[in-house]
Tab-separated table of C-alpha atoms in Angstrom:
chain	number	residue	atom	x	y	z
A	1	MET	CA	26.712	-37.742	14.704
A	2	THR	CA	30.355	-37.744	15.917
A	3	TYR	CA	29.792	-39.640	19.187
A	4	HIS	CA	30.872	-43.290	19.012
A	5	PRO	CA	28.749	-45.252	21.480
A	6	LYS	CA	29.880	-48.337	23.380
A	7	SER	CA	26.386	-49.806	23.874
A	8	VAL	CA	24.953	-52.037	21.159
A	9	PHE	CA	21.578	-50.276	21.126
A	10	LEU	CA	22.897	-46.750	20.613
A	11	GLY	CA	25.187	-48.127	17.902
A	12	VAL	CA	22.147	-49.547	16.096
A	13	MET	CA	20.138	-46.372	16.662
A	14	ILE	CA	22.815	-44.138	15.141
A	15	GLU	CA	23.907	-46.462	12.308
A	16	ARG	CA	20.362	-47.142	11.089
A	17	GLY	CA	19.166	-43.514	11.333
A	18	PHE	CA	16.830	-43.695	14.345
A	19	LEU	CA	18.403	-40.953	16.454
A	20	ALA	CA	17.347	-37.318	16.180
A	21	ASP	CA	18.316	-36.043	19.635
A	22	CYS	CA	19.193	-37.222	23.145
A	23	THR	CA	19.174	-35.427	26.493
A	24	ASP	CA	22.511	-36.976	27.573
A	25	LEU	CA	24.030	-39.324	25.013
A	26	GLN	CA	27.105	-40.286	27.031
A	27	GLY	CA	25.108	-40.773	30.254
A	28	LEU	CA	22.574	-42.966	28.468
A	29	ASP	CA	25.360	-44.946	26.810
A	30	GLU	CA	26.947	-45.648	30.211
A	31	ALA	CA	23.580	-46.665	31.699
A	32	LEU	CA	22.919	-49.082	28.817
A	33	MET	CA	26.385	-50.612	29.326
A	34	ALA	CA	25.848	-51.017	33.082
A	35	GLY	CA	22.773	-53.272	32.860
A	36	ILE	CA	19.217	-53.721	31.611
A	37	VAL	CA	17.454	-50.354	31.245
A	38	PRO	CA	13.633	-50.305	30.974
A	39	ALA	CA	12.481	-47.753	28.360
A	40	TYR	CA	9.054	-46.686	27.173
A	41	ILE	CA	7.171	-45.137	24.302
A	42	GLY	CA	3.602	-43.959	24.842
A	43	TYR	CA	0.671	-44.510	22.483
A	44	ASP	CA	-2.692	-42.812	22.854
A	45	ALA	CA	-5.600	-45.052	21.897
A	46	THR	CA	-7.183	-42.826	19.231
A	47	ALA	CA	-7.895	-45.673	16.728
A	48	THR	CA	-8.264	-49.466	16.754
A	49	SER	CA	-4.914	-49.863	15.003
A	50	LEU	CA	-1.597	-48.094	14.735
A	51	HIS	CA	-0.392	-47.124	11.247
A	52	VAL	CA	2.843	-46.890	9.273
A	53	GLY	CA	3.538	-43.504	10.854
A	54	HIS	CA	4.029	-45.361	14.168
A	55	LEU	CA	6.165	-48.098	12.676
A	56	LEU	CA	9.544	-46.376	13.065
A	57	ASN	CA	9.159	-46.228	16.858
A	58	ILE	CA	7.741	-49.767	16.992
A	59	MET	CA	10.866	-50.965	15.175
A	60	LEU	CA	12.959	-48.965	17.652
A	61	LEU	CA	11.339	-50.849	20.559
A	62	ARG	CA	11.970	-54.129	18.733
A	63	TRP	CA	15.666	-53.301	18.358
A	64	TYR	CA	15.765	-52.226	22.001
A	65	GLN	CA	14.595	-55.677	23.056
A	66	LYS	CA	16.911	-57.439	20.598
A	67	CYS	CA	19.823	-55.494	22.114
A	68	GLY	CA	19.087	-56.907	25.576
A	69	HIS	CA	16.907	-54.248	27.207
A	70	ARG	CA	13.299	-54.066	28.399
A	71	PRO	CA	10.747	-52.139	26.294
A	72	ILE	CA	7.562	-50.803	27.866
A	73	THR	CA	4.583	-50.024	25.640
A	74	LEU	CA	2.489	-47.476	27.514
A	75	MET	CA	-1.163	-47.422	26.502
A	76	GLY	CA	-2.732	-44.004	27.038
A	77	GLY	CA	-6.006	-45.181	28.537
A	78	GLY	CA	-5.924	-42.077	30.729
A	79	THR	CA	-4.264	-39.479	28.494
A	80	THR	CA	-6.492	-40.394	25.528
A	81	LYS	CA	-9.347	-38.862	27.535
A	82	VAL	CA	-7.517	-35.522	27.184
A	83	GLY	CA	-5.797	-35.775	23.777
A	84	ASP	CA	-2.290	-34.662	22.838
A	85	PRO	CA	-2.452	-31.097	21.405
A	86	SER	CA	1.109	-31.239	20.018
A	87	PHE	CA	1.304	-29.535	16.605
A	88	ARG	CA	-2.455	-29.920	16.021
A	89	SER	CA	-4.602	-27.062	14.772
A	90	GLU	CA	-7.690	-28.119	16.724
A	91	GLU	CA	-8.760	-30.190	19.706
A	92	ARG	CA	-9.042	-33.955	19.248
A	93	PRO	CA	-12.571	-35.394	19.511
A	94	LEU	CA	-13.094	-36.885	22.979
A	95	LEU	CA	-13.593	-40.671	23.080
A	96	THR	CA	-15.741	-42.690	25.483
A	97	PRO	CA	-14.074	-45.199	27.864
A	98	ASP	CA	-15.601	-48.091	25.846
A	99	ALA	CA	-14.122	-46.753	22.589
A	100	ILE	CA	-10.723	-46.304	24.252
A	101	GLY	CA	-10.895	-49.906	25.521
A	102	ARG	CA	-11.673	-51.236	22.026
A	103	ASN	CA	-8.820	-49.220	20.553
A	104	ILE	CA	-6.333	-50.547	23.120
A	105	ALA	CA	-7.392	-54.134	22.314
A	106	GLY	CA	-6.695	-53.522	18.616
A	107	ILE	CA	-3.340	-51.840	19.282
A	108	LYS	CA	-2.230	-54.781	21.464
A	109	GLU	CA	-2.536	-57.018	18.380
A	110	VAL	CA	0.041	-54.843	16.589
A	111	PHE	CA	2.634	-54.995	19.361
A	112	ALA	CA	2.287	-58.770	19.725
A	113	LYS	CA	3.829	-59.073	16.241
A	114	TYR	CA	6.963	-57.078	17.063
A	115	LEU	CA	7.732	-57.634	20.757
A	116	THR	CA	7.947	-60.588	23.152
A	117	TYR	CA	5.905	-59.942	26.294
A	118	GLY	CA	6.393	-61.770	29.578
A	119	ASP	CA	7.970	-61.690	33.023
A	120	GLY	CA	11.614	-62.150	32.023
A	121	PRO	CA	14.172	-59.361	32.577
A	122	THR	CA	14.087	-58.260	28.911
A	123	ASP	CA	10.477	-59.244	28.169
A	124	ALA	CA	8.271	-56.353	27.130
A	125	LEU	CA	5.696	-54.848	29.478
A	126	MET	CA	2.365	-53.372	28.435
A	127	VAL	CA	1.100	-50.776	30.897
A	128	ASN	CA	-1.991	-48.539	30.865
A	129	ASN	CA	-1.605	-45.061	32.356
A	130	ALA	CA	-5.254	-45.154	33.447
A	131	GLU	CA	-3.885	-47.198	36.378
A	132	TRP	CA	-2.537	-44.033	38.014
A	133	LEU	CA	-4.340	-41.220	36.177
A	134	ASP	CA	-7.966	-42.333	36.660
A	135	GLY	CA	-7.750	-42.207	40.444
A	136	LEU	CA	-5.885	-38.922	40.863
A	137	ASN	CA	-7.116	-36.492	43.498
A	138	TYR	CA	-7.143	-33.131	41.733
A	139	LEU	CA	-6.082	-30.978	44.677
A	140	ASP	CA	-3.332	-33.390	45.764
A	141	PHE	CA	-2.079	-33.573	42.171
A	142	LEU	CA	-1.957	-29.775	41.864
A	143	ARG	CA	-0.085	-29.453	45.160
A	144	ASP	CA	2.371	-32.342	44.656
A	145	ILE	CA	2.956	-32.228	40.888
A	146	GLY	CA	1.516	-29.000	39.431
A	147	ARG	CA	3.772	-26.778	41.562
A	148	HIS	CA	6.814	-28.049	39.632
A	149	PHE	CA	5.570	-26.637	36.311
A	150	SER	CA	6.159	-23.083	35.104
A	151	VAL	CA	3.362	-21.800	32.865
A	152	ASN	CA	5.866	-19.397	31.282
A	153	ARG	CA	8.035	-22.365	30.270
A	154	MET	CA	5.067	-24.427	29.088
A	155	LEU	CA	3.985	-21.561	26.830
A	156	SER	CA	7.450	-21.497	25.269
A	157	PHE	CA	7.283	-25.087	23.955
A	158	GLU	CA	6.987	-25.107	20.182
A	159	SER	CA	3.949	-27.446	20.184
A	160	VAL	CA	1.979	-24.902	22.260
A	161	LYS	CA	3.575	-21.757	20.868
A	162	SER	CA	2.764	-22.640	17.246
A	163	ARG	CA	-0.909	-23.080	18.147
A	164	LEU	CA	-1.100	-19.765	20.002
A	165	ASP	CA	0.862	-17.907	17.309
A	166	ARG	CA	-1.829	-18.961	14.825
A	167	GLU	CA	-4.426	-17.633	17.277
A	168	GLN	CA	-6.018	-21.080	17.473
A	169	SER	CA	-7.761	-22.043	20.684
A	170	LEU	CA	-5.916	-24.249	23.172
A	171	SER	CA	-8.245	-25.531	25.900
A	172	PHE	CA	-7.205	-25.907	29.525
A	173	LEU	CA	-7.943	-29.635	29.083
A	174	GLU	CA	-5.293	-29.909	26.365
A	175	PHE	CA	-2.864	-27.680	28.251
A	176	ASN	CA	-2.875	-30.298	31.035
A	177	TYR	CA	-1.670	-33.003	28.648
A	178	MET	CA	2.043	-32.236	29.001
A	179	ILE	CA	1.766	-32.374	32.793
A	180	LEU	CA	0.053	-35.777	32.608
A	181	GLN	CA	2.675	-37.136	30.200
A	182	ALA	CA	5.467	-35.921	32.449
A	183	TYR	CA	3.739	-37.636	35.360
A	184	ASP	CA	3.655	-40.873	33.324
A	185	PHE	CA	7.464	-40.911	33.182
A	186	LEU	CA	7.686	-40.317	36.938
A	187	GLU	CA	5.229	-43.152	37.664
A	188	LEU	CA	6.936	-45.579	35.259
A	189	ASN	CA	10.248	-44.832	36.938
A	190	ARG	CA	8.761	-45.295	40.397
A	191	ARG	CA	6.878	-48.518	39.542
A	192	TYR	CA	9.106	-50.218	36.946
A	193	GLY	CA	12.499	-48.520	37.165
A	194	CYS	CA	12.003	-46.979	33.700
A	195	ARG	CA	14.951	-44.692	32.891
A	196	LEU	CA	14.417	-43.777	29.241
A	197	GLN	CA	11.539	-42.299	27.258
A	198	MET	CA	11.694	-42.396	23.463
A	199	GLY	CA	9.372	-40.841	20.899
A	200	GLY	CA	9.124	-38.693	17.802
A	201	SER	CA	10.983	-35.382	17.791
A	202	ASP	CA	7.638	-33.573	18.209
A	203	GLN	CA	7.574	-35.062	21.742
A	204	TRP	CA	10.862	-33.440	22.846
A	205	GLY	CA	9.203	-30.869	25.120
A	206	ASN	CA	6.984	-33.481	26.766
A	207	ILE	CA	9.959	-35.805	27.316
A	208	VAL	CA	12.098	-33.051	28.878
A	209	ASN	CA	9.188	-32.166	31.188
A	210	GLY	CA	9.075	-35.747	32.440
A	211	ILE	CA	12.823	-35.828	33.068
A	212	ASP	CA	12.713	-32.540	35.012
A	213	LEU	CA	9.721	-33.657	37.084
A	214	THR	CA	11.275	-37.019	37.993
A	215	ARG	CA	14.529	-35.347	39.035
A	216	ARG	CA	12.646	-32.843	41.197
A	217	VAL	CA	10.306	-35.362	42.878
A	218	LEU	CA	12.446	-38.537	43.061
A	219	ASP	CA	15.966	-37.115	42.562
A	220	ARG	CA	16.743	-39.748	39.920
A	221	GLU	CA	18.703	-39.459	36.679
A	222	ILE	CA	16.671	-40.464	33.628
A	223	PHE	CA	17.022	-39.906	29.891
A	224	GLY	CA	15.150	-38.989	26.725
A	225	ALA	CA	15.819	-39.765	23.062
A	226	THR	CA	13.871	-38.824	19.965
A	227	THR	CA	13.523	-40.177	16.444
A	228	PRO	CA	13.283	-37.987	13.325
A	229	LEU	CA	9.863	-37.070	11.945
A	230	LEU	CA	10.004	-38.821	8.603
A	231	THR	CA	8.779	-37.596	5.274
A	232	THR	CA	9.226	-39.329	1.943
A	233	SER	CA	11.714	-37.893	-0.552
A	234	ASP	CA	8.856	-36.109	-2.342
A	235	GLY	CA	7.774	-34.393	0.882
A	236	ARG	CA	4.755	-36.498	1.867
A	237	LYS	CA	4.151	-37.450	5.504
A	238	MET	CA	5.258	-41.018	6.115
A	239	GLY	CA	2.390	-43.485	6.377
A	240	LYS	CA	-0.128	-41.582	4.276
A	241	SER	CA	-1.331	-42.523	0.812
A	242	GLN	CA	-4.118	-41.604	-1.572
A	243	GLY	CA	-6.327	-44.167	0.150
A	244	GLY	CA	-5.699	-42.792	3.656
A	245	ALA	CA	-3.731	-44.189	6.598
A	246	MET	CA	-1.683	-47.348	6.087
A	247	TRP	CA	-2.961	-49.394	9.041
A	248	LEU	CA	-0.937	-52.214	10.631
A	249	ASN	CA	-3.911	-54.464	11.472
A	250	ALA	CA	-4.997	-56.804	8.681
A	251	ASP	CA	-8.714	-56.213	9.358
A	252	MET	CA	-8.234	-52.506	8.548
A	253	LEU	CA	-5.784	-52.858	5.633
A	254	SER	CA	-5.140	-56.065	3.725
A	255	PRO	CA	-1.580	-57.461	3.741
A	256	TYR	CA	-1.594	-57.041	-0.056
A	257	GLU	CA	-2.331	-53.295	0.186
A	258	PHE	CA	0.306	-52.971	2.917
A	259	TRP	CA	2.843	-54.799	0.735
A	260	GLN	CA	1.932	-52.622	-2.248
A	261	PHE	CA	2.513	-49.447	-0.209
A	262	TRP	CA	6.137	-50.483	0.357
A	263	ARG	CA	6.540	-51.738	-3.221
A	264	ASN	CA	5.635	-48.212	-4.368
A	265	THR	CA	8.421	-46.573	-2.299
A	266	ASN	CA	10.242	-43.756	-4.105
A	267	ASP	CA	13.611	-44.837	-5.530
A	268	ALA	CA	15.458	-42.342	-3.328
A	269	ASP	CA	13.924	-43.765	-0.123
A	270	VAL	CA	14.684	-47.486	-0.565
A	271	GLY	CA	18.011	-47.632	1.289
A	272	ARG	CA	16.887	-45.368	4.131
A	273	PHE	CA	13.605	-47.227	4.642
A	274	ALA	CA	15.360	-50.616	4.559
A	275	LYS	CA	17.529	-49.501	7.506
A	276	LEU	CA	14.566	-48.222	9.512
A	277	TYR	CA	11.824	-50.712	8.728
A	278	THR	CA	13.627	-54.040	8.179
A	279	GLU	CA	16.271	-56.068	9.992
A	280	LEU	CA	18.445	-56.510	6.914
A	281	PRO	CA	22.159	-55.815	7.585
A	282	VAL	CA	23.132	-52.167	7.072
A	283	ASP	CA	25.541	-53.089	4.235
A	284	GLU	CA	22.689	-54.808	2.378
A	285	CYS	CA	20.408	-51.801	2.936
A	286	ASP	CA	23.087	-49.526	1.465
A	287	ARG	CA	23.505	-51.866	-1.505
A	288	LEU	CA	19.767	-51.848	-2.206
A	289	GLY	CA	19.713	-48.047	-1.986
A	290	ARG	CA	22.467	-47.733	-4.593
A	291	LEU	CA	20.643	-49.786	-7.234
A	292	GLY	CA	19.119	-48.050	-10.235
A	293	GLY	CA	17.116	-48.756	-13.358
A	294	ALA	CA	15.193	-52.043	-13.379
A	295	GLU	CA	17.234	-53.298	-10.377
A	296	ILE	CA	15.640	-50.760	-8.037
A	297	ASN	CA	12.296	-52.516	-8.585
A	298	ALA	CA	13.801	-55.764	-7.318
A	299	ALA	CA	15.078	-53.816	-4.282
A	300	LYS	CA	11.570	-52.477	-3.632
A	301	ILE	CA	10.165	-56.015	-3.690
A	302	ILE	CA	12.773	-57.077	-1.110
A	303	LEU	CA	11.820	-54.055	1.024
A	304	ALA	CA	8.087	-54.832	0.721
A	305	ASN	CA	8.627	-58.509	1.558
A	306	GLU	CA	10.765	-57.796	4.624
A	307	VAL	CA	8.443	-55.145	6.100
A	308	THR	CA	5.308	-57.202	5.380
A	309	ALA	CA	6.865	-60.372	6.854
A	310	LEU	CA	7.469	-58.565	10.154
A	311	CYS	CA	3.920	-57.192	10.279
A	312	HIS	CA	1.856	-60.019	8.764
A	313	GLY	CA	4.178	-63.029	8.481
A	314	ARG	CA	6.295	-64.564	5.688
A	315	GLU	CA	3.333	-66.370	4.113
A	316	ALA	CA	1.354	-63.134	3.742
A	317	ALA	CA	4.382	-61.405	2.191
A	318	ALA	CA	4.873	-64.246	-0.302
A	319	ALA	CA	1.149	-64.264	-1.174
A	320	ALA	CA	1.213	-60.488	-1.731
A	321	GLU	CA	4.215	-60.752	-4.051
A	322	ALA	CA	2.543	-63.598	-5.974
A	323	THR	CA	-0.637	-61.540	-6.357
A	324	ALA	CA	1.356	-58.555	-7.579
A	325	ARG	CA	3.098	-60.684	-10.199
A	326	GLU	CA	-0.243	-62.133	-11.300
A	327	VAL	CA	-1.777	-58.670	-11.619
A	328	PHE	CA	1.125	-56.775	-13.156
A	329	GLU	CA	3.146	-59.287	-15.139
A	330	LYS	CA	0.379	-61.579	-16.386
A	331	GLY	CA	-2.523	-59.141	-16.450
A	332	GLY	CA	-4.599	-61.572	-14.415
A	333	ILE	CA	-6.747	-61.284	-11.310
A	334	GLY	CA	-4.815	-62.011	-8.123
A	335	GLY	CA	-6.834	-63.756	-5.437
A	336	ASP	CA	-5.339	-61.569	-2.685
A	337	LEU	CA	-6.558	-58.224	-4.077
A	338	PRO	CA	-8.806	-55.995	-1.932
A	339	THR	CA	-12.339	-57.169	-2.662
A	340	LEU	CA	-15.714	-55.435	-2.740
A	341	ALA	CA	-18.411	-58.075	-2.212
A	342	LEU	CA	-21.828	-57.038	-3.564
A	343	THR	CA	-25.210	-58.585	-2.818
A	344	ALA	CA	-28.034	-59.139	-5.298
A	345	GLU	CA	-29.837	-56.158	-3.757
A	346	ASP	CA	-26.810	-53.928	-4.468
A	347	VAL	CA	-27.040	-54.522	-8.205
A	348	GLU	CA	-30.810	-54.651	-8.616
A	349	GLY	CA	-31.489	-52.358	-11.565
A	350	GLY	CA	-27.730	-52.047	-12.203
A	351	ILE	CA	-24.900	-50.267	-10.407
A	352	SER	CA	-22.714	-47.490	-11.826
A	353	VAL	CA	-19.015	-48.026	-12.365
A	354	VAL	CA	-18.405	-44.710	-10.578
A	355	GLN	CA	-20.104	-46.095	-7.470
A	356	LEU	CA	-17.995	-49.260	-7.701
A	357	ILE	CA	-14.771	-47.242	-7.873
A	358	VAL	CA	-15.758	-45.302	-4.746
A	359	ARG	CA	-17.021	-48.307	-2.771
A	360	SER	CA	-13.901	-50.317	-3.573
A	361	GLY	CA	-11.718	-47.538	-2.111
A	362	LEU	CA	-10.022	-46.526	-5.372
A	363	ALA	CA	-11.506	-43.020	-5.104
A	364	LYS	CA	-12.849	-41.018	-2.176
A	365	SER	CA	-15.836	-39.521	-3.996
A	366	GLY	CA	-17.886	-39.781	-7.170
A	367	LYS	CA	-16.293	-36.551	-8.377
A	368	GLU	CA	-12.799	-38.027	-7.922
A	369	ALA	CA	-13.873	-41.259	-9.681
A	370	LYS	CA	-15.246	-39.331	-12.664
A	371	ARG	CA	-12.046	-37.301	-12.897
A	372	LEU	CA	-10.024	-40.548	-12.809
A	373	ILE	CA	-12.067	-41.875	-15.754
A	374	ALA	CA	-11.859	-38.585	-17.675
A	375	GLU	CA	-8.063	-38.481	-17.296
A	376	GLY	CA	-7.670	-42.052	-18.566
A	377	GLY	CA	-6.535	-43.454	-15.219
A	378	ALA	CA	-9.308	-46.034	-14.754
A	379	ARG	CA	-9.439	-49.553	-16.193
A	380	LEU	CA	-12.033	-52.301	-16.130
A	381	ASP	CA	-10.588	-55.810	-16.492
A	382	ASP	CA	-7.376	-54.167	-17.787
A	383	ALA	CA	-9.259	-52.330	-20.569
A	384	PRO	CA	-9.401	-48.499	-20.556
A	385	LEU	CA	-12.570	-47.218	-18.894
A	386	THR	CA	-13.862	-44.169	-20.751
A	387	ASP	CA	-17.597	-44.019	-19.946
A	388	ALA	CA	-18.353	-42.569	-16.502
A	389	GLY	CA	-22.023	-43.402	-17.069
A	390	LEU	CA	-21.427	-47.149	-17.496
A	391	MET	CA	-23.870	-49.368	-15.544
A	392	LEU	CA	-23.100	-52.980	-14.636
A	393	ASP	CA	-25.858	-55.552	-14.089
A	394	ARG	CA	-25.899	-59.079	-12.621
A	395	ALA	CA	-24.786	-60.616	-15.884
A	396	ALA	CA	-21.756	-58.314	-16.123
A	397	LEU	CA	-20.798	-59.236	-12.567
A	398	ALA	CA	-21.312	-62.992	-12.949
A	399	GLN	CA	-17.522	-63.295	-12.891
A	400	PRO	CA	-15.243	-61.191	-10.629
A	401	VAL	CA	-14.465	-57.808	-12.160
A	402	LYS	CA	-11.086	-56.105	-11.724
A	403	LEU	CA	-11.031	-52.318	-11.303
A	404	SER	CA	-7.796	-50.354	-11.571
A	405	ALA	CA	-6.799	-46.780	-10.690
A	406	GLY	CA	-3.527	-46.081	-12.426
A	407	ARG	CA	-1.012	-48.898	-12.750
A	408	LYS	CA	-0.586	-49.736	-9.083
A	409	ARG	CA	-3.989	-49.696	-7.364
A	410	HIS	CA	-6.475	-52.465	-7.993
A	411	ALA	CA	-9.590	-54.046	-6.490
A	412	LEU	CA	-11.908	-56.950	-7.210
A	413	VAL	CA	-15.683	-56.663	-7.379
A	414	THR	CA	-17.600	-59.884	-6.725
A	415	LEU	CA	-21.291	-60.740	-6.559
A	416	ALA	CA	-22.533	-63.141	-3.889
A	417	GLY	CA	-24.834	-65.932	-4.944
């Protein structure tokens, strides 16, 4: 990136690696220098929590506020009823209004950790697009908004084109999504003076649509900027692990498991992730990324602590590190490990160790658990587990039992009463 911005925010965005593309970098830079610019990122309410895959853009909104501008978190209470088809091979399952409401409540808990909401000029706003989408008159919408969209152009967007090229069905419901998202930008500009939409680079077509529509209808200059779609250095999608999505809400993923995810970062990713997911100075992030040997492990602990502190608080980060030291360095049982609590009825007649591995989340199926045992990757109280047919009774579970999958994934099994 050869452009040298004057605004603090664009400087941060470029220096820390947040910027993939921008519709008008110089124009946006001048707007950010001229005064407070409201900007939004949209989130469809498809689950009760956001996950690590969303964290890059959440951190971007946090920096936006820290740099003196107003972030808007747009909840897709309306668009979730349609579902974003971008780069998906099949239609999303449709959710009921009650489920969407529950999901939005859970997502709000995530944003409260990263942004300051309120009525001040740089306080964040949370808006739900159901406010303007639920009451739309279909014929009026077609006449006033739909006439500005070229089907030929819509078919050329990569998110749609890739689906059609694979001869996978794209419903008319999904095809409407990009029109609705474009309309969101227009409405946010009209209601809140929003002049910038940000999002992942897969949203480029949708963002450009919104800019074009707002110019046509309101004759106003607005901007779009995208962040890179991140993968880890070994090619995995960011935010995914063997256990599934890395959720940001503590009731869906314990702070210890969240901390451990970052502690297990690939060596080659430490410096880059420190810039994107922490607020450590860039020079310190670069220093951490240059470390090697045993020192890189210390850098990973710093990374895990900083990311976990932002999401769950300093105390949770410290407790997670203490648990990890207890488990790994002393071979003990850390009190903060993910726990499977069994009842007396669960173990009546005994319970198989394979079932325990699956129920504790260390394997997705009995077949996977048996393979883990056969390959020597399972341990019971730090001793190699070799018998897939092992049954545990009440006496064996009188004290908490520690299960391990490999060196880095652990769980406790306890028996109530």
